[in-house]
GROMACS .gro file of C-alpha atoms in nm:
model
  288
    1MET     CA    1  -2.477   6.516  -5.370
    2THR     CA    2  -2.222   6.668  -5.135
    3ILE     CA    3  -2.087   6.437  -4.864
    4LEU     CA    4  -1.976   6.647  -4.567
    5TYR     CA    5  -1.751   6.584  -4.265
    6LEU     CA    6  -1.640   6.811  -3.981
    7THR     CA    7  -1.322   6.738  -3.784
    8PHE     CA    8  -1.131   6.940  -3.530
    9GLY     CA    9  -0.812   6.897  -3.329
   10GLU     CA   10  -0.531   6.660  -3.414
   11LYS     CA   11  -0.632   6.345  -3.226
   12THR     CA   12  -0.539   6.077  -3.478
   13GLU     CA   13  -0.828   5.840  -3.413
   14PHE     CA   14  -1.091   6.089  -3.534
   15HIS     CA   15  -0.912   6.145  -3.863
   16VAL     CA   16  -0.853   5.772  -3.919
   17GLN     CA   17  -1.226   5.710  -3.879
   18ALA     CA   18  -1.303   5.992  -4.121
   19TYR     CA   19  -1.060   5.838  -4.370
   20LEU     CA   20  -1.239   5.501  -4.359
   21SER     CA   21  -1.580   5.663  -4.389
   22MET     CA   22  -1.475   5.873  -4.689
   23LEU     CA   23  -1.335   5.565  -4.863
   24SER     CA   24  -1.664   5.382  -4.810
   25PHE     CA   25  -1.847   5.660  -4.996
   26ARG     CA   26  -1.580   5.730  -5.256
   27ARG     CA   27  -1.625   5.395  -5.429
   28GLN     CA   28  -1.993   5.472  -5.507
   29LEU     CA   29  -1.974   5.840  -5.602
   30THR     CA   30  -2.036   5.968  -5.953
   31ALA     CA   31  -1.874   6.263  -6.130
   32GLU     CA   32  -2.158   6.487  -6.001
   33ASP     CA   33  -2.083   6.404  -5.635
   34ARG     CA   34  -1.820   6.547  -5.406
   35ILE     CA   35  -1.670   6.482  -5.063
   36VAL     CA   36  -1.602   6.792  -4.851
   37MET     CA   37  -1.396   6.792  -4.532
   38VAL     CA   38  -1.433   7.097  -4.307
   39THR     CA   39  -1.145   7.078  -4.063
   40THR     CA   40  -0.914   7.261  -3.826
   41ALA     CA   41  -0.638   7.015  -3.925
   42PRO     CA   42  -0.611   7.035  -4.307
   43GLN     CA   43  -0.253   6.906  -4.303
   44LEU     CA   44  -0.382   6.561  -4.202
   45TYR     CA   45  -0.574   6.528  -4.530
   46ARG     CA   46  -0.302   6.608  -4.783
   47HIS     CA   47  -0.291   6.244  -4.891
   48MET     CA   48  -0.658   6.272  -4.995
   49GLU     CA   49  -0.643   6.605  -5.178
   50GLN     CA   50  -0.698   6.433  -5.515
   51TRP     CA   51  -1.048   6.321  -5.420
   52VAL     CA   52  -1.154   6.531  -5.118
   53GLU     CA   53  -1.225   6.905  -5.113
   54ILE     CA   54  -1.069   7.045  -4.796
   55ILE     CA   55  -1.211   7.355  -4.629
   56ALA     CA   56  -0.968   7.474  -4.362
   57ILE     CA   57  -1.112   7.663  -4.067
   58GLY     CA   58  -0.955   7.798  -3.749
   59ASP     CA   59  -1.052   7.751  -3.387
   60GLU     CA   60  -1.204   8.097  -3.396
   61VAL     CA   61  -1.459   7.976  -3.652
   62ILE     CA   62  -1.554   7.683  -3.430
   63ASP     CA   63  -1.590   7.928  -3.140
   64ALA     CA   64  -1.818   8.155  -3.347
   65TRP     CA   65  -2.028   7.862  -3.465
   66GLN     CA   66  -2.093   7.764  -3.102
   67GLY     CA   67  -2.307   8.078  -3.067
   68GLU     CA   68  -2.376   8.299  -2.768
   69HIS     CA   69  -2.441   8.001  -2.541
   70HIS     CA   70  -2.104   7.842  -2.630
   71PHE     CA   71  -2.266   7.508  -2.712
   72PHE     CA   72  -2.002   7.307  -2.895
   73TRP     CA   73  -2.227   7.085  -3.106
   74ARG     CA   74  -2.413   7.383  -3.252
   75ALA     CA   75  -2.104   7.399  -3.477
   76LYS     CA   76  -2.232   7.088  -3.657
   77ILE     CA   77  -2.542   7.275  -3.776
   78LYS     CA   78  -2.333   7.577  -3.878
   79ALA     CA   79  -2.087   7.360  -4.073
   80ILE     CA   80  -2.376   7.210  -4.269
   81GLU     CA   81  -2.511   7.560  -4.331
   82HIS     CA   82  -2.168   7.679  -4.447
   83VAL     CA   83  -2.126   7.402  -4.704
   84SER     CA   84  -2.488   7.417  -4.816
   85SER     CA   85  -2.443   7.787  -4.897
   86ARG     CA   86  -2.140   7.699  -5.113
   87TYR     CA   87  -2.332   7.432  -5.302
   88PRO     CA   88  -2.697   7.544  -5.293
   89HIS     CA   89  -2.801   7.306  -5.571
   90ASP     CA   90  -2.660   6.996  -5.398
   91ASP     CA   91  -2.838   6.772  -5.153
   92ILE     CA   92  -2.620   6.756  -4.840
   93LEU     CA   93  -2.530   6.442  -4.648
   94TYR     CA   94  -2.342   6.519  -4.326
   95LEU     CA   95  -2.163   6.230  -4.153
   96ASP     CA   96  -1.990   6.180  -3.820
   97CYS     CA   97  -1.647   6.024  -3.861
   98ASP     CA   98  -1.753   5.691  -3.705
   99THR     CA   99  -1.987   5.596  -3.989
  100ILE     CA  100  -1.953   5.356  -4.279
  101LEU     CA  101  -2.152   5.310  -4.599
  102TYR     CA  102  -2.268   4.947  -4.606
  103GLY     CA  103  -2.549   4.960  -4.861
  104ASP     CA  104  -2.640   5.133  -5.187
  105ILE     CA  105  -2.590   5.509  -5.186
  106ASN     CA  106  -2.870   5.540  -5.441
  107GLU     CA  107  -3.122   5.459  -5.166
  108LEU     CA  108  -3.012   5.777  -4.993
  109LYS     CA  109  -3.008   5.979  -5.314
  110ARG     CA  110  -3.363   5.870  -5.400
  111ALA     CA  111  -3.498   5.981  -5.062
  112LEU     CA  112  -3.330   6.321  -5.089
  113ALA     CA  113  -3.451   6.360  -5.449
  114GLU     CA  114  -3.804   6.300  -5.318
  115GLY     CA  115  -3.750   6.591  -5.079
  116VAL     CA  116  -3.728   6.377  -4.764
  117GLY     CA  117  -3.471   6.431  -4.488
  118LEU     CA  118  -3.244   6.160  -4.351
  119MET     CA  119  -3.092   6.083  -4.012
  120ASP     CA  120  -2.938   5.790  -3.830
  121GLU     CA  121  -3.154   5.553  -3.624
  122ASN     CA  122  -3.476   5.666  -3.453
  123GLU     CA  123  -3.410   5.647  -3.078
  124GLY     CA  124  -3.771   5.711  -2.979
  125HIS     CA  125  -3.920   5.994  -2.778
  126PRO     CA  126  -3.698   6.169  -2.521
  127SER     CA  127  -3.970   6.141  -2.256
  128GLY     CA  128  -3.894   5.768  -2.243
  129MET     CA  129  -3.519   5.815  -2.204
  130LYS     CA  130  -3.304   5.843  -1.895
  131THR     CA  131  -3.116   6.102  -1.692
  132LYS     CA  132  -2.992   6.405  -1.885
  133THR     CA  133  -3.200   6.349  -2.200
  134LEU     CA  134  -3.516   6.318  -1.991
  135ARG     CA  135  -3.425   6.634  -1.799
  136MET     CA  136  -3.375   6.814  -2.132
  137TRP     CA  137  -3.722   6.706  -2.243
  138LYS     CA  138  -3.891   6.811  -1.919
  139THR     CA  139  -3.750   7.162  -1.969
  140VAL     CA  140  -3.863   7.207  -2.330
  141ALA     CA  141  -4.185   6.998  -2.345
  142GLY     CA  142  -4.471   7.203  -2.482
  143ARG     CA  143  -4.255   7.505  -2.559
  144THR     CA  144  -4.269   7.672  -2.900
  145TYR     CA  145  -3.967   7.754  -3.115
  146ASP     CA  146  -3.985   7.892  -3.470
  147GLY     CA  147  -4.356   7.813  -3.473
  148ILE     CA  148  -4.309   7.451  -3.363
  149THR     CA  149  -4.457   7.335  -3.032
  150LEU     CA  150  -4.258   7.039  -2.904
  151GLY     CA  151  -4.476   6.736  -2.836
  152ARG     CA  152  -4.502   6.359  -2.837
  153GLN     CA  153  -4.479   6.348  -3.218
  154HIS     CA  154  -4.117   6.466  -3.208
  155ASN     CA  155  -3.886   6.169  -3.171
  156MET     CA  156  -3.509   6.183  -3.128
  157TYR     CA  157  -3.291   6.056  -3.413
  158ARG     CA  158  -2.918   6.005  -3.384
  159ALA     CA  159  -2.731   6.284  -3.562
  160GLY     CA  160  -2.439   6.074  -3.688
  161VAL     CA  161  -2.604   6.114  -4.029
  162VAL     CA  162  -2.797   6.421  -4.147
  163GLY     CA  163  -2.935   6.437  -4.501
  164ILE     CA  164  -3.103   6.757  -4.622
  165PRO     CA  165  -3.271   6.808  -4.964
  166HIS     CA  166  -3.123   7.116  -5.126
  167ALA     CA  167  -3.455   7.286  -5.202
  168LYS     CA  168  -3.541   7.317  -4.832
  169ALA     CA  169  -3.192   7.326  -4.686
  170GLN     CA  170  -3.196   7.687  -4.568
  171GLU     CA  171  -3.541   7.651  -4.415
  172VAL     CA  172  -3.441   7.333  -4.230
  173LEU     CA  173  -3.116   7.480  -4.102
  174THR     CA  174  -3.277   7.808  -3.992
  175THR     CA  175  -3.534   7.609  -3.797
  176ALA     CA  176  -3.270   7.380  -3.646
  177LEU     CA  177  -3.069   7.679  -3.525
  178ALA     CA  178  -3.380   7.847  -3.383
  179LEU     CA  179  -3.469   7.530  -3.194
  180CYS     CA  180  -3.114   7.483  -3.069
  181ASP     CA  181  -3.071   7.844  -2.954
  182GLY     CA  182  -3.421   7.856  -2.804
  183MET     CA  183  -3.370   7.542  -2.597
  184LEU     CA  184  -3.033   7.669  -2.478
  185SER     CA  185  -3.188   8.004  -2.379
  186ASP     CA  186  -3.451   7.814  -2.180
  187GLY     CA  187  -3.181   7.633  -1.984
  188ALA     CA  188  -3.227   7.284  -2.129
  189GLU     CA  189  -2.976   7.017  -2.030
  190ARG     CA  190  -2.676   7.059  -2.263
  191ILE     CA  191  -2.659   6.699  -2.382
  192VAL     CA  192  -2.833   6.624  -2.715
  193ILE     CA  193  -2.981   6.961  -2.802
  194GLU     CA  194  -2.838   6.987  -3.155
  195GLN     CA  195  -2.946   6.627  -3.221
  196TYR     CA  196  -3.303   6.695  -3.114
  197SER     CA  197  -3.310   7.030  -3.296
  198ILE     CA  198  -3.212   6.869  -3.627
  199SER     CA  199  -3.456   6.580  -3.572
  200VAL     CA  200  -3.749   6.815  -3.514
  201ALA     CA  201  -3.654   7.056  -3.793
  202LEU     CA  202  -3.633   6.779  -4.054
  203PHE     CA  203  -3.950   6.609  -3.930
  204GLU     CA  204  -4.149   6.933  -3.948
  205ARG     CA  205  -4.008   7.086  -4.265
  206VAL     CA  206  -3.947   6.791  -4.501
  207GLY     CA  207  -4.024   6.462  -4.327
  208LEU     CA  208  -3.766   6.217  -4.196
  209ARG     CA  209  -3.637   5.864  -4.265
  210GLU     CA  210  -3.368   5.649  -4.104
  211THR     CA  211  -3.045   5.567  -4.289
  212TYR     CA  212  -2.965   5.245  -4.098
  213PRO     CA  213  -2.865   4.989  -4.225
  214VAL     CA  214  -2.749   5.163  -4.546
  215ILE     CA  215  -2.514   5.361  -4.323
  216ALA     CA  216  -2.384   5.205  -4.001
  217HIS     CA  217  -2.282   5.422  -3.706
  218TYR     CA  218  -2.035   5.224  -3.497
  219TRP     CA  219  -2.024   5.462  -3.199
  220ALA     CA  220  -1.998   5.174  -2.949
  221SER     CA  221  -1.719   4.974  -3.117
  222LYS     CA  222  -1.473   5.236  -3.239
  223GLU     CA  223  -1.153   5.058  -3.135
  224TYR     CA  224  -1.207   4.778  -3.391
  225TRP     CA  225  -1.250   5.025  -3.677
  226ILE     CA  226  -0.967   5.252  -3.569
  227LYS     CA  227  -0.728   4.956  -3.568
  228ALA     CA  228  -0.844   4.851  -3.918
  229GLY     CA  229  -0.810   5.208  -4.043
  230MET     CA  230  -0.458   5.249  -3.907
  231GLU     CA  231  -0.347   4.920  -4.060
  232LEU     CA  232  -0.491   5.025  -4.396
  233MET     CA  233  -0.323   5.366  -4.383
  234ALA     CA  234   0.011   5.202  -4.296
  235ARG     CA  235  -0.013   4.968  -4.597
  236VAL     CA  236  -0.105   5.256  -4.826
  237LEU     CA  237   0.190   5.461  -4.699
  238LEU     CA  238   0.444   5.180  -4.703
  239THR     CA  239   0.355   5.066  -5.054
  240LYS     CA  240   0.306   5.419  -5.192
  241ALA     CA  241  -0.029   5.298  -5.322
  242SER     CA  242  -0.207   5.488  -5.597
  243PRO     CA  243  -0.568   5.600  -5.531
  244GLU     CA  244  -0.688   5.300  -5.732
  245GLU     CA  245  -0.469   5.058  -5.535
  246GLU     CA  246  -0.581   5.223  -5.211
  247MET     CA  247  -0.944   5.162  -5.306
  248ARG     CA  248  -0.874   4.794  -5.378
  249MET     CA  249  -0.704   4.762  -5.037
  250TYR     CA  250  -1.010   4.913  -4.874
  251GLU     CA  251  -1.244   4.676  -5.057
  252ALA     CA  252  -1.033   4.381  -4.942
  253LEU     CA  253  -1.109   4.458  -4.575
  254ASP     CA  254  -1.314   4.187  -4.403
  255PHE     CA  255  -1.607   4.392  -4.273
  256ALA     CA  256  -1.768   4.079  -4.128
  257GLN     CA  257  -1.500   4.091  -3.857
  258LEU     CA  258  -1.570   4.455  -3.761
  259PRO     CA  259  -1.870   4.491  -3.524
  260ILE     CA  260  -2.092   4.796  -3.543
  261TYR     CA  261  -2.205   4.750  -3.182
  262VAL     CA  262  -2.051   4.595  -2.870
  263TYR     CA  263  -2.219   4.577  -2.530
  264ARG     CA  264  -1.994   4.711  -2.255
  265SER     CA  265  -2.029   4.567  -1.904
  266ASN     CA  266  -1.995   4.837  -1.639
  267THR     CA  267  -1.889   4.572  -1.389
  268ALA     CA  268  -1.610   4.454  -1.618
  269ARG     CA  269  -1.500   4.813  -1.675
  270ARG     CA  270  -1.482   4.880  -1.301
  271LEU     CA  271  -1.291   4.556  -1.238
  272ARG     CA  272  -1.039   4.637  -1.511
  273GLY     CA  273  -0.989   4.979  -1.357
  274LEU     CA  274  -0.935   4.828  -1.013
  275VAL     CA  275  -0.687   4.569  -1.143
  276SER     CA  276  -0.490   4.833  -1.334
  277LYS     CA  277  -0.460   5.043  -1.017
  278VAL     CA  278  -0.343   4.748  -0.804
  279PHE     CA  279  -0.110   4.588  -1.060
  280LYS     CA  280   0.059   4.884  -1.222
  281ASP     CA  281   0.323   4.863  -1.493
  282ARG     CA  282   0.664   4.932  -1.342
  283ASP     CA  283   1.040   4.929  -1.401
  284PHE     CA  284   1.017   5.135  -1.719
  285ARG     CA  285   1.345   5.167  -1.908
  286PHE     CA  286   1.416   5.445  -2.157
  287ILE     CA  287   1.696   5.541  -2.396
  288VAL     CA  288   1.858   5.854  -2.256
   0.00000   0.00000   0.00000
C-alpha cells in the first residue's frame, strides 16, 4: 500500500498535522508499504527523509492540476493520479493532513484487497444539505457525466480519506476527473465538487465503505492536535531523537485528551470577536 499526502505552501500548522498523521501510519507499516509526500515545500520534510518518500512539485504543477476551470481541489485528484501512475501495483490511500490512524490498518488493507474503495464518513445525500452544497446538487441533479446519471443513490462522503484499489485506480480517477470537470462546466457551486466526484466515482466503479473510526478526521478540533504535534516536534528536535525514539515519543501521547470533534458556538465566536475589538492589546514594547 502507498500512503499519500499532498501539502502546499509553508504554513507550519499544515505540515505539523501531516507529521502526526504520518507517524500514526508509520508504526503499522510493513516493508511492502510506503509513505509518499507530494509537496511544494520539500525542505520542511528533511527530518523525515529516512522513512518518507518526498515528491517535490512547484506552484506551476498545482496550477496545471487545477484544470481549465482553475478549481483548486481538483489538484487532489491529480495528485492521486500522479502517484498511482508511479506505483500502479499499489493500492493507494490518500489522506488529508488532519487525519490520524486510530485502529488497525489491516482493516483498510483487507477492503482494498477485496477491490472496494474507501472514504471518510458518509455525510448523506447532498439534497438534504444546506446552502452551497444544496445549490451544487440542484445544478447537477439528473445530469450525466462519463455515463453516470447523478441521482438519489449517490451520497456524499468526506474526502479526508480516499482509498483506491490498484486494479481499478485509473478507471476510478478518470471518472472522478470527468465528473469534476463536467460539474464545473455546468456551473455547479464550487464548494465540494471534488469530494462529490470522488464519492460517485468510487461508488459506481468499485463500491465504497467508510474508514471511520479506523481513521479519525479531526477537522473541527485542529488546534488541540497542532499543539500536541508542535510539542512532540520540539522534544524530538531538542533531544536529537532517533527515528525509534521519535516513535516511542509519539506512542506516549495521551490521545484520550485530544478530541476529534468540538462543537463551536457561533454566539460565543461573535462575542469573543466583539470583546477583542473593544478590549484591544496595547502598549506593545519591542527591542529596537
